[in-house]
């Protein structure tokens, strides 16, 4: 069992109360680790350390290239430790080992390598004499102390998406991981410390959101708070951050539309729906949960879909041949199963799944791959994020109707359109209001591609050079070139023109 400490001011420490949180495997239901249950006193110490490191320490004053070098070293260490971290992630979160080892960990390491270079490309507008007698320079500077709050669905990857752009631009960070899945984040922090990150630049405090996370939002020594999490949590965070007028960056929930037009390549769309819908057990903010199908192809698509669902292999996430592991936690499993009941009550037709597999998998937090059809766009199961392996089939007749259904949710994170007609593709992709839009695929995101929501999916970007902008502020500097005591415009305040 892993007994871990948290990172505060360069020290690995227990919580001041000595309380702990037990970390459980969602596959076995058994405890696999223990982390400190940080409280307000602990998070304040971490914030003080980050403040001191920002105000007095070397990190924000280092050349971007030197910060990038620490990233490259951390990336190298993580590469050496990648398979152990992937195993830890899979055991703790329940995601399949093939996803953790082949996608989550390597793509996150690539994010760090990208940031090491990208930070050196940050440009400012060329200095100019905009105002005549002086030169104006726009400097891009770090925001300061950043509070980062991460979710449980991609623990390692989300921690990298948060601290990646924040630290490289010279900020200091206090990170709070989700309490169910803290283990891989502590490994990430270890790699940064081993790579030579100066004291206090990165702090990780494990503990409950309402106490530890909230302090990051209200503490006046924190300049910015960034959350990846539920839209309801985003609302609370905006509200608490308002008392100190903090910058806020929010990457929130989604309910992705997956629109299949009458001329789409149906076998390709079926593959896309299986992969896009059930990725990470459906615990993915971009998951293709609303299958919006033209009435002329609905039957063929659904036949293909149900056939493929039968082939999904549910089981031990540590086995390379498992496609669908357990959900993150037994209480989340219950929530997802409650959504299935809601769908049935609302009159949607359950075509497959909707229950635990039972048998040998009884101890795990499993929900079988589920498909509802005859779903109306305004049903609760079509409006709210279920965050499990549950897909809704919704039928449409006309192009405009498809667009209205796609846009008819509070979310705006990601969506895809499926058609072989370039005009339909462009018209639909332009018309749907989502931050990531794919044509004839669903999910691809990389280090270079800015990812973030429209509407109540939040604002700001993770990944890409845009994320570096979120973590920097522009300072406008003016240098007088005249050397005159009395400048030509002074008479507008007092005296007469000379
Ligand atoms: P959550 O909102 O329950 O928790 C996220 C984090 O916020 C956790 O660390 C939690 O402890 C903390 N928190 C909770 N209440 C808080 C409060 N009052 N003040 C401060 N912090 C608080 O989300 P989750 O269930 O861990 O993750 C799933 C959610 O994350 C889904 O809605 C999903 O769509 C979203 N998500 C979004 C993206 C994206 O890129 N937009 C990516 C991944 C996940």
mmCIF file with all atom_site columns, N, CA, C and O in Angstrom, residues 142-183:
data_model
loop_
_atom_site.group_PDB
_atom_site.id
_atom_site.type_symbol
_atom_site.label_atom_id
_atom_site.label_alt_id
_atom_site.label_comp_id
_atom_site.label_asym_id
_atom_site.label_entity_id
_atom_site.label_seq_id
_atom_site.pdbx_PDB_ins_code
_atom_site.Cartn_x
_atom_site.Cartn_y
_atom_site.Cartn_z
_atom_site.occupancy
_atom_site.B_iso_or_equiv
_atom_site.pdbx_formal_charge
_atom_site.auth_seq_id
_atom_site.auth_comp_id
_atom_site.auth_asym_id
_atom_site.auth_atom_id
_atom_site.pdbx_PDB_model_num
ATOM 1   N N  . UNK A 1 142 ? 4.221   36.629 -15.821 1.00 0.00 ? 142 UNK A N  1
ATOM 2   C CA . UNK A 1 142 ? 3.389   35.625 -15.135 1.00 0.00 ? 142 UNK A CA 1
ATOM 3   C C  . UNK A 1 142 ? 2.338   36.304 -14.257 1.00 0.00 ? 142 UNK A C  1
ATOM 4   O O  . UNK A 1 142 ? 2.545   37.419 -13.784 1.00 0.00 ? 142 UNK A O  1
ATOM 5   N N  . UNK A 1 143 ? 1.238   35.599 -14.023 1.00 0.00 ? 143 UNK A N  1
ATOM 6   C CA . UNK A 1 143 ? 0.146   36.170 -13.228 1.00 0.00 ? 143 UNK A CA 1
ATOM 7   C C  . UNK A 1 143 ? 0.520   36.228 -11.747 1.00 0.00 ? 143 UNK A C  1
ATOM 8   O O  . UNK A 1 143 ? 0.167   37.155 -11.042 1.00 0.00 ? 143 UNK A O  1
ATOM 9   N N  . UNK A 1 144 ? 1.237   35.200 -11.260 1.00 0.00 ? 144 UNK A N  1
ATOM 10  C CA . UNK A 1 144 ? 1.632   35.180 -9.845  1.00 0.00 ? 144 UNK A CA 1
ATOM 11  C C  . UNK A 1 144 ? 1.467   33.801 -9.252  1.00 0.00 ? 144 UNK A C  1
ATOM 12  O O  . UNK A 1 144 ? 1.955   32.811 -9.798  1.00 0.00 ? 144 UNK A O  1
ATOM 13  N N  . UNK A 1 145 ? 0.714   33.720 -8.151  1.00 0.00 ? 145 UNK A N  1
ATOM 14  C CA . UNK A 1 145 ? 0.448   32.428 -7.511  1.00 0.00 ? 145 UNK A CA 1
ATOM 15  C C  . UNK A 1 145 ? -0.849  31.873 -8.100  1.00 0.00 ? 145 UNK A C  1
ATOM 16  O O  . UNK A 1 145 ? -1.879  32.547 -8.078  1.00 0.00 ? 145 UNK A O  1
ATOM 17  N N  . UNK A 1 146 ? -0.768  30.668 -8.620  1.00 0.00 ? 146 UNK A N  1
ATOM 18  C CA . UNK A 1 146 ? -1.933  30.045 -9.260  1.00 0.00 ? 146 UNK A CA 1
ATOM 19  C C  . UNK A 1 146 ? -2.411  28.866 -8.412  1.00 0.00 ? 146 UNK A C  1
ATOM 20  O O  . UNK A 1 146 ? -1.612  28.002 -8.033  1.00 0.00 ? 146 UNK A O  1
ATOM 21  N N  . UNK A 1 147 ? -3.702  28.855 -8.113  1.00 0.00 ? 147 UNK A N  1
ATOM 22  C CA . UNK A 1 147 ? -4.320  27.698 -7.465  1.00 0.00 ? 147 UNK A CA 1
ATOM 23  C C  . UNK A 1 147 ? -4.906  26.809 -8.541  1.00 0.00 ? 147 UNK A C  1
ATOM 24  O O  . UNK A 1 147 ? -5.732  27.265 -9.331  1.00 0.00 ? 147 UNK A O  1
ATOM 25  N N  . UNK A 1 148 ? -4.464  25.555 -8.607  1.00 0.00 ? 148 UNK A N  1
ATOM 26  C CA . UNK A 1 148 ? -4.950  24.636 -9.644  1.00 0.00 ? 148 UNK A CA 1
ATOM 27  C C  . UNK A 1 148 ? -5.742  23.518 -8.981  1.00 0.00 ? 148 UNK A C  1
ATOM 28  O O  . UNK A 1 148 ? -5.267  22.906 -8.019  1.00 0.00 ? 148 UNK A O  1
ATOM 29  N N  . UNK A 1 149 ? -6.911  23.254 -9.504  1.00 0.00 ? 149 UNK A N  1
ATOM 30  C CA . UNK A 1 149 ? -7.795  22.238 -8.899  1.00 0.00 ? 149 UNK A CA 1
ATOM 31  C C  . UNK A 1 149 ? -8.165  21.243 -9.992  1.00 0.00 ? 149 UNK A C  1
ATOM 32  O O  . UNK A 1 149 ? -8.675  21.638 -11.041 1.00 0.00 ? 149 UNK A O  1
ATOM 33  N N  . UNK A 1 150 ? -7.893  19.962 -9.742  1.00 0.00 ? 150 UNK A N  1
ATOM 34  C CA . UNK A 1 150 ? -8.056  18.977 -10.830 1.00 0.00 ? 150 UNK A CA 1
ATOM 35  C C  . UNK A 1 150 ? -9.119  17.924 -10.490 1.00 0.00 ? 150 UNK A C  1
ATOM 36  O O  . UNK A 1 150 ? -9.410  17.670 -9.328  1.00 0.00 ? 150 UNK A O  1
ATOM 37  N N  . UNK A 1 151 ? -9.677  17.280 -11.540 1.00 0.00 ? 151 UNK A N  1
ATOM 38  C CA . UNK A 1 151 ? -10.715 16.270 -11.360 1.00 0.00 ? 151 UNK A CA 1
ATOM 39  C C  . UNK A 1 151 ? -10.111 14.859 -11.308 1.00 0.00 ? 151 UNK A C  1
ATOM 40  O O  . UNK A 1 151 ? -8.903  14.686 -11.447 1.00 0.00 ? 151 UNK A O  1
ATOM 41  N N  . UNK A 1 152 ? -10.994 13.869 -11.202 1.00 0.00 ? 152 UNK A N  1
ATOM 42  C CA . UNK A 1 152 ? -10.527 12.490 -11.031 1.00 0.00 ? 152 UNK A CA 1
ATOM 43  C C  . UNK A 1 152 ? -10.515 11.676 -12.324 1.00 0.00 ? 152 UNK A C  1
ATOM 44  O O  . UNK A 1 152 ? -10.124 10.521 -12.325 1.00 0.00 ? 152 UNK A O  1
ATOM 45  N N  . UNK A 1 153 ? -10.984 12.241 -13.435 1.00 0.00 ? 153 UNK A N  1
ATOM 46  C CA . UNK A 1 153 ? -11.144 11.366 -14.611 1.00 0.00 ? 153 UNK A CA 1
ATOM 47  C C  . UNK A 1 153 ? -9.832  11.094 -15.351 1.00 0.00 ? 153 UNK A C  1
ATOM 48  O O  . UNK A 1 153 ? -9.609  10.001 -15.858 1.00 0.00 ? 153 UNK A O  1
ATOM 49  N N  . UNK A 1 154 ? -8.971  12.120 -15.438 1.00 0.00 ? 154 UNK A N  1
ATOM 50  C CA . UNK A 1 154 ? -7.631  11.936 -16.017 1.00 0.00 ? 154 UNK A CA 1
ATOM 51  C C  . UNK A 1 154 ? -6.660  12.579 -15.019 1.00 0.00 ? 154 UNK A C  1
ATOM 52  O O  . UNK A 1 154 ? -6.142  13.673 -15.280 1.00 0.00 ? 154 UNK A O  1
ATOM 53  N N  . UNK A 1 155 ? -6.410  11.949 -13.881 1.00 0.00 ? 155 UNK A N  1
ATOM 54  C CA . UNK A 1 155 ? -5.687  12.644 -12.805 1.00 0.00 ? 155 UNK A CA 1
ATOM 55  C C  . UNK A 1 155 ? -4.318  13.180 -13.232 1.00 0.00 ? 155 UNK A C  1
ATOM 56  O O  . UNK A 1 155 ? -4.000  14.355 -12.993 1.00 0.00 ? 155 UNK A O  1
ATOM 57  N N  . UNK A 1 156 ? -3.518  12.346 -13.887 1.00 0.00 ? 156 UNK A N  1
ATOM 58  C CA . UNK A 1 156 ? -2.168  12.766 -14.258 1.00 0.00 ? 156 UNK A CA 1
ATOM 59  C C  . UNK A 1 156 ? -2.219  13.807 -15.379 1.00 0.00 ? 156 UNK A C  1
ATOM 60  O O  . UNK A 1 156 ? -1.600  14.865 -15.323 1.00 0.00 ? 156 UNK A O  1
ATOM 61  N N  . UNK A 1 157 ? -3.030  13.494 -16.396 1.00 0.00 ? 157 UNK A N  1
ATOM 62  C CA . UNK A 1 157 ? -3.103  14.372 -17.564 1.00 0.00 ? 157 UNK A CA 1
ATOM 63  C C  . UNK A 1 157 ? -3.649  15.757 -17.195 1.00 0.00 ? 157 UNK A C  1
ATOM 64  O O  . UNK A 1 157 ? -3.124  16.785 -17.621 1.00 0.00 ? 157 UNK A O  1
ATOM 65  N N  . UNK A 1 158 ? -4.672  15.780 -16.355 1.00 0.00 ? 158 UNK A N  1
ATOM 66  C CA . UNK A 1 158 ? -5.260  17.080 -15.980 1.00 0.00 ? 158 UNK A CA 1
ATOM 67  C C  . UNK A 1 158 ? -4.282  17.889 -15.127 1.00 0.00 ? 158 UNK A C  1
ATOM 68  O O  . UNK A 1 158 ? -4.226  19.113 -15.232 1.00 0.00 ? 158 UNK A O  1
ATOM 69  N N  . UNK A 1 159 ? -3.492  17.192 -14.303 1.00 0.00 ? 159 UNK A N  1
ATOM 70  C CA . UNK A 1 159 ? -2.489  17.919 -13.500 1.00 0.00 ? 159 UNK A CA 1
ATOM 71  C C  . UNK A 1 159 ? -1.451  18.544 -14.432 1.00 0.00 ? 159 UNK A C  1
ATOM 72  O O  . UNK A 1 159 ? -1.035  19.691 -14.251 1.00 0.00 ? 159 UNK A O  1
ATOM 73  N N  . UNK A 1 160 ? -1.072  17.815 -15.490 1.00 0.00 ? 160 UNK A N  1
ATOM 74  C CA . UNK A 1 160 ? -0.107  18.363 -16.454 1.00 0.00 ? 160 UNK A CA 1
ATOM 75  C C  . UNK A 1 160 ? -0.735  19.519 -17.239 1.00 0.00 ? 160 UNK A C  1
ATOM 76  O O  . UNK A 1 160 ? -0.087  20.551 -17.459 1.00 0.00 ? 160 UNK A O  1
ATOM 77  N N  . UNK A 1 161 ? -1.999  19.355 -17.626 1.00 0.00 ? 161 UNK A N  1
ATOM 78  C CA . UNK A 1 161 ? -2.649  20.445 -18.374 1.00 0.00 ? 161 UNK A CA 1
ATOM 79  C C  . UNK A 1 161 ? -2.719  21.719 -17.541 1.00 0.00 ? 161 UNK A C  1
ATOM 80  O O  . UNK A 1 161 ? -2.727  22.826 -18.073 1.00 0.00 ? 161 UNK A O  1
ATOM 81  N N  . UNK A 1 162 ? -2.801  21.553 -16.209 1.00 0.00 ? 162 UNK A N  1
ATOM 82  C CA . UNK A 1 162 ? -2.872  22.735 -15.335 1.00 0.00 ? 162 UNK A CA 1
ATOM 83  C C  . UNK A 1 162 ? -1.482  23.313 -15.087 1.00 0.00 ? 162 UNK A C  1
ATOM 84  O O  . UNK A 1 162 ? -1.225  24.487 -15.340 1.00 0.00 ? 162 UNK A O  1
ATOM 85  N N  . UNK A 1 163 ? -0.578  22.480 -14.556 1.00 0.00 ? 163 UNK A N  1
ATOM 86  C CA . UNK A 1 163 ? 0.706   23.078 -14.152 1.00 0.00 ? 163 UNK A CA 1
ATOM 87  C C  . UNK A 1 163 ? 1.617   23.298 -15.351 1.00 0.00 ? 163 UNK A C  1
ATOM 88  O O  . UNK A 1 163 ? 2.509   24.146 -15.288 1.00 0.00 ? 163 UNK A O  1
ATOM 89  N N  . UNK A 1 164 ? 1.385   22.562 -16.454 1.00 0.00 ? 164 UNK A N  1
ATOM 90  C CA . UNK A 1 164 ? 2.247   22.707 -17.633 1.00 0.00 ? 164 UNK A CA 1
ATOM 91  C C  . UNK A 1 164 ? 2.389   24.155 -18.084 1.00 0.00 ? 164 UNK A C  1
ATOM 92  O O  . UNK A 1 164 ? 3.494   24.717 -18.061 1.00 0.00 ? 164 UNK A O  1
ATOM 93  N N  . UNK A 1 165 ? 1.296   24.828 -18.470 1.00 0.00 ? 165 UNK A N  1
ATOM 94  C CA . UNK A 1 165 ? 1.418   26.219 -18.919 1.00 0.00 ? 165 UNK A CA 1
ATOM 95  C C  . UNK A 1 165 ? 1.653   27.193 -17.770 1.00 0.00 ? 165 UNK A C  1
ATOM 96  O O  . UNK A 1 165 ? 2.197   28.274 -17.980 1.00 0.00 ? 165 UNK A O  1
ATOM 97  N N  . UNK A 1 166 ? 1.252   26.818 -16.547 1.00 0.00 ? 166 UNK A N  1
ATOM 98  C CA . UNK A 1 166 ? 1.356   27.757 -15.420 1.00 0.00 ? 166 UNK A CA 1
ATOM 99  C C  . UNK A 1 166 ? 2.815   27.933 -14.987 1.00 0.00 ? 166 UNK A C  1
ATOM 100 O O  . UNK A 1 166 ? 3.307   29.064 -14.872 1.00 0.00 ? 166 UNK A O  1
ATOM 101 N N  . UNK A 1 167 ? 3.503   26.822 -14.754 1.00 0.00 ? 167 UNK A N  1
ATOM 102 C CA . UNK A 1 167 ? 4.876   26.940 -14.233 1.00 0.00 ? 167 UNK A CA 1
ATOM 103 C C  . UNK A 1 167 ? 5.838   27.459 -15.294 1.00 0.00 ? 167 UNK A C  1
ATOM 104 O O  . UNK A 1 167 ? 6.725   28.271 -15.011 1.00 0.00 ? 167 UNK A O  1
ATOM 105 N N  . UNK A 1 168 ? 5.665   27.002 -16.516 1.00 0.00 ? 168 UNK A N  1
ATOM 106 C CA . UNK A 1 168 ? 6.672   27.332 -17.532 1.00 0.00 ? 168 UNK A CA 1
ATOM 107 C C  . UNK A 1 168 ? 6.708   28.837 -17.814 1.00 0.00 ? 168 UNK A C  1
ATOM 108 O O  . UNK A 1 168 ? 7.737   29.383 -18.206 1.00 0.00 ? 168 UNK A O  1
ATOM 109 N N  . UNK A 1 169 ? 5.571   29.499 -17.577 1.00 0.00 ? 169 UNK A N  1
ATOM 110 C CA . UNK A 1 169 ? 5.523   30.951 -17.802 1.00 0.00 ? 169 UNK A CA 1
ATOM 111 C C  . UNK A 1 169 ? 5.998   31.735 -16.578 1.00 0.00 ? 169 UNK A C  1
ATOM 112 O O  . UNK A 1 169 ? 5.939   32.971 -16.580 1.00 0.00 ? 169 UNK A O  1
ATOM 113 N N  . UNK A 1 170 ? 6.437   31.025 -15.523 1.00 0.00 ? 170 UNK A N  1
ATOM 114 C CA . UNK A 1 170 ? 7.050   31.713 -14.382 1.00 0.00 ? 170 UNK A CA 1
ATOM 115 C C  . UNK A 1 170 ? 6.155   31.888 -13.182 1.00 0.00 ? 170 UNK A C  1
ATOM 116 O O  . UNK A 1 170 ? 6.533   32.529 -12.203 1.00 0.00 ? 170 UNK A O  1
ATOM 117 N N  . UNK A 1 171 ? 4.932   31.333 -13.246 1.00 0.00 ? 171 UNK A N  1
ATOM 118 C CA . UNK A 1 171 ? 4.065   31.383 -12.069 1.00 0.00 ? 171 UNK A CA 1
ATOM 119 C C  . UNK A 1 171 ? 4.528   30.360 -11.043 1.00 0.00 ? 171 UNK A C  1
ATOM 120 O O  . UNK A 1 171 ? 5.323   29.467 -11.353 1.00 0.00 ? 171 UNK A O  1
ATOM 121 N N  . UNK A 1 172 ? 3.997   30.462 -9.829  1.00 0.00 ? 172 UNK A N  1
ATOM 122 C CA . UNK A 1 172 ? 4.155   29.377 -8.865  1.00 0.00 ? 172 UNK A CA 1
ATOM 123 C C  . UNK A 1 172 ? 2.762   28.799 -8.611  1.00 0.00 ? 172 UNK A C  1
ATOM 124 O O  . UNK A 1 172 ? 1.755   29.485 -8.832  1.00 0.00 ? 172 UNK A O  1
ATOM 125 N N  . UNK A 1 173 ? 2.714   27.548 -8.180  1.00 0.00 ? 173 UNK A N  1
ATOM 126 C CA . UNK A 1 173 ? 1.440   26.825 -8.182  1.00 0.00 ? 173 UNK A CA 1
ATOM 127 C C  . UNK A 1 173 ? 1.194   26.092 -6.861  1.00 0.00 ? 173 UNK A C  1
ATOM 128 O O  . UNK A 1 173 ? 2.116   25.524 -6.284  1.00 0.00 ? 173 UNK A O  1
ATOM 129 N N  . UNK A 1 174 ? -0.067  26.134 -6.429  1.00 0.00 ? 174 UNK A N  1
ATOM 130 C CA . UNK A 1 174 ? -0.531  25.204 -5.386  1.00 0.00 ? 174 UNK A CA 1
ATOM 131 C C  . UNK A 1 174 ? -1.609  24.358 -6.051  1.00 0.00 ? 174 UNK A C  1
ATOM 132 O O  . UNK A 1 174 ? -2.623  24.888 -6.511  1.00 0.00 ? 174 UNK A O  1
ATOM 133 N N  . UNK A 1 175 ? -1.362  23.072 -6.121  1.00 0.00 ? 175 UNK A N  1
ATOM 134 C CA . UNK A 1 175 ? -2.265  22.163 -6.834  1.00 0.00 ? 175 UNK A CA 1
ATOM 135 C C  . UNK A 1 175 ? -3.024  21.292 -5.844  1.00 0.00 ? 175 UNK A C  1
ATOM 136 O O  . UNK A 1 175 ? -2.427  20.717 -4.933  1.00 0.00 ? 175 UNK A O  1
ATOM 137 N N  . UNK A 1 176 ? -4.334  21.203 -6.071  1.00 0.00 ? 176 UNK A N  1
ATOM 138 C CA . UNK A 1 176 ? -5.142  20.290 -5.264  1.00 0.00 ? 176 UNK A CA 1
ATOM 139 C C  . UNK A 1 176 ? -5.761  19.231 -6.167  1.00 0.00 ? 176 UNK A C  1
ATOM 140 O O  . UNK A 1 176 ? -6.643  19.523 -6.977  1.00 0.00 ? 176 UNK A O  1
ATOM 141 N N  . UNK A 1 177 ? -5.305  17.978 -6.048  1.00 0.00 ? 177 UNK A N  1
ATOM 142 C CA . UNK A 1 177 ? -5.918  16.926 -6.878  1.00 0.00 ? 177 UNK A CA 1
ATOM 143 C C  . UNK A 1 177 ? -7.237  16.454 -6.277  1.00 0.00 ? 177 UNK A C  1
ATOM 144 O O  . UNK A 1 177 ? -7.516  16.704 -5.103  1.00 0.00 ? 177 UNK A O  1
ATOM 145 N N  . UNK A 1 178 ? -8.044  15.751 -7.088  1.00 0.00 ? 178 UNK A N  1
ATOM 146 C CA . UNK A 1 178 ? -9.294  15.177 -6.584  1.00 0.00 ? 178 UNK A CA 1
ATOM 147 C C  . UNK A 1 178 ? -8.967  14.110 -5.544  1.00 0.00 ? 178 UNK A C  1
ATOM 148 O O  . UNK A 1 178 ? -7.997  13.349 -5.696  1.00 0.00 ? 178 UNK A O  1
ATOM 149 N N  . UNK A 1 179 ? -9.781  14.022 -4.511  1.00 0.00 ? 179 UNK A N  1
ATOM 150 C CA . UNK A 1 179 ? -9.442  13.153 -3.371  1.00 0.00 ? 179 UNK A CA 1
ATOM 151 C C  . UNK A 1 179 ? -9.466  11.663 -3.708  1.00 0.00 ? 179 UNK A C  1
ATOM 152 O O  . UNK A 1 179 ? -8.770  10.874 -3.082  1.00 0.00 ? 179 UNK A O  1
ATOM 153 N N  . UNK A 1 180 ? -10.264 11.254 -4.701  1.00 0.00 ? 180 UNK A N  1
ATOM 154 C CA . UNK A 1 180 ? -10.295 9.828  -5.047  1.00 0.00 ? 180 UNK A CA 1
ATOM 155 C C  . UNK A 1 180 ? -9.013  9.395  -5.769  1.00 0.00 ? 180 UNK A C  1
ATOM 156 O O  . UNK A 1 180 ? -8.677  8.212  -5.782  1.00 0.00 ? 180 UNK A O  1
ATOM 157 N N  . UNK A 1 181 ? -8.360  10.316 -6.433  1.00 0.00 ? 181 UNK A N  1
ATOM 158 C CA . UNK A 1 181 ? -7.254  9.920  -7.342  1.00 0.00 ? 181 UNK A CA 1
ATOM 159 C C  . UNK A 1 181 ? -5.997  10.786 -7.198  1.00 0.00 ? 181 UNK A C  1
ATOM 160 O O  . UNK A 1 181 ? -5.550  11.390 -8.171  1.00 0.00 ? 181 UNK A O  1
ATOM 161 N N  . UNK A 1 182 ? -5.397  10.833 -6.021  1.00 0.00 ? 182 UNK A N  1
ATOM 162 C CA . UNK A 1 182 ? -4.276  11.758 -5.846  1.00 0.00 ? 182 UNK A CA 1
ATOM 163 C C  . UNK A 1 182 ? -2.897  11.182 -6.193  1.00 0.00 ? 182 UNK A C  1
ATOM 164 O O  . UNK A 1 182 ? -1.922  11.935 -6.276  1.00 0.00 ? 182 UNK A O  1
ATOM 165 N N  . UNK A 1 183 ? -2.808  9.839  -6.385  1.00 0.00 ? 183 UNK A N  1
ATOM 166 C CA . UNK A 1 183 ? -1.479  9.206  -6.349  1.00 0.00 ? 183 UNK A CA 1
ATOM 167 C C  . UNK A 1 183 ? -0.550  9.634  -7.485  1.00 0.00 ? 183 UNK A C  1
ATOM 168 O O  . UNK A 1 183 ? 0.619   9.956  -7.265  1.00 0.00 ? 183 UNK A O  1
#
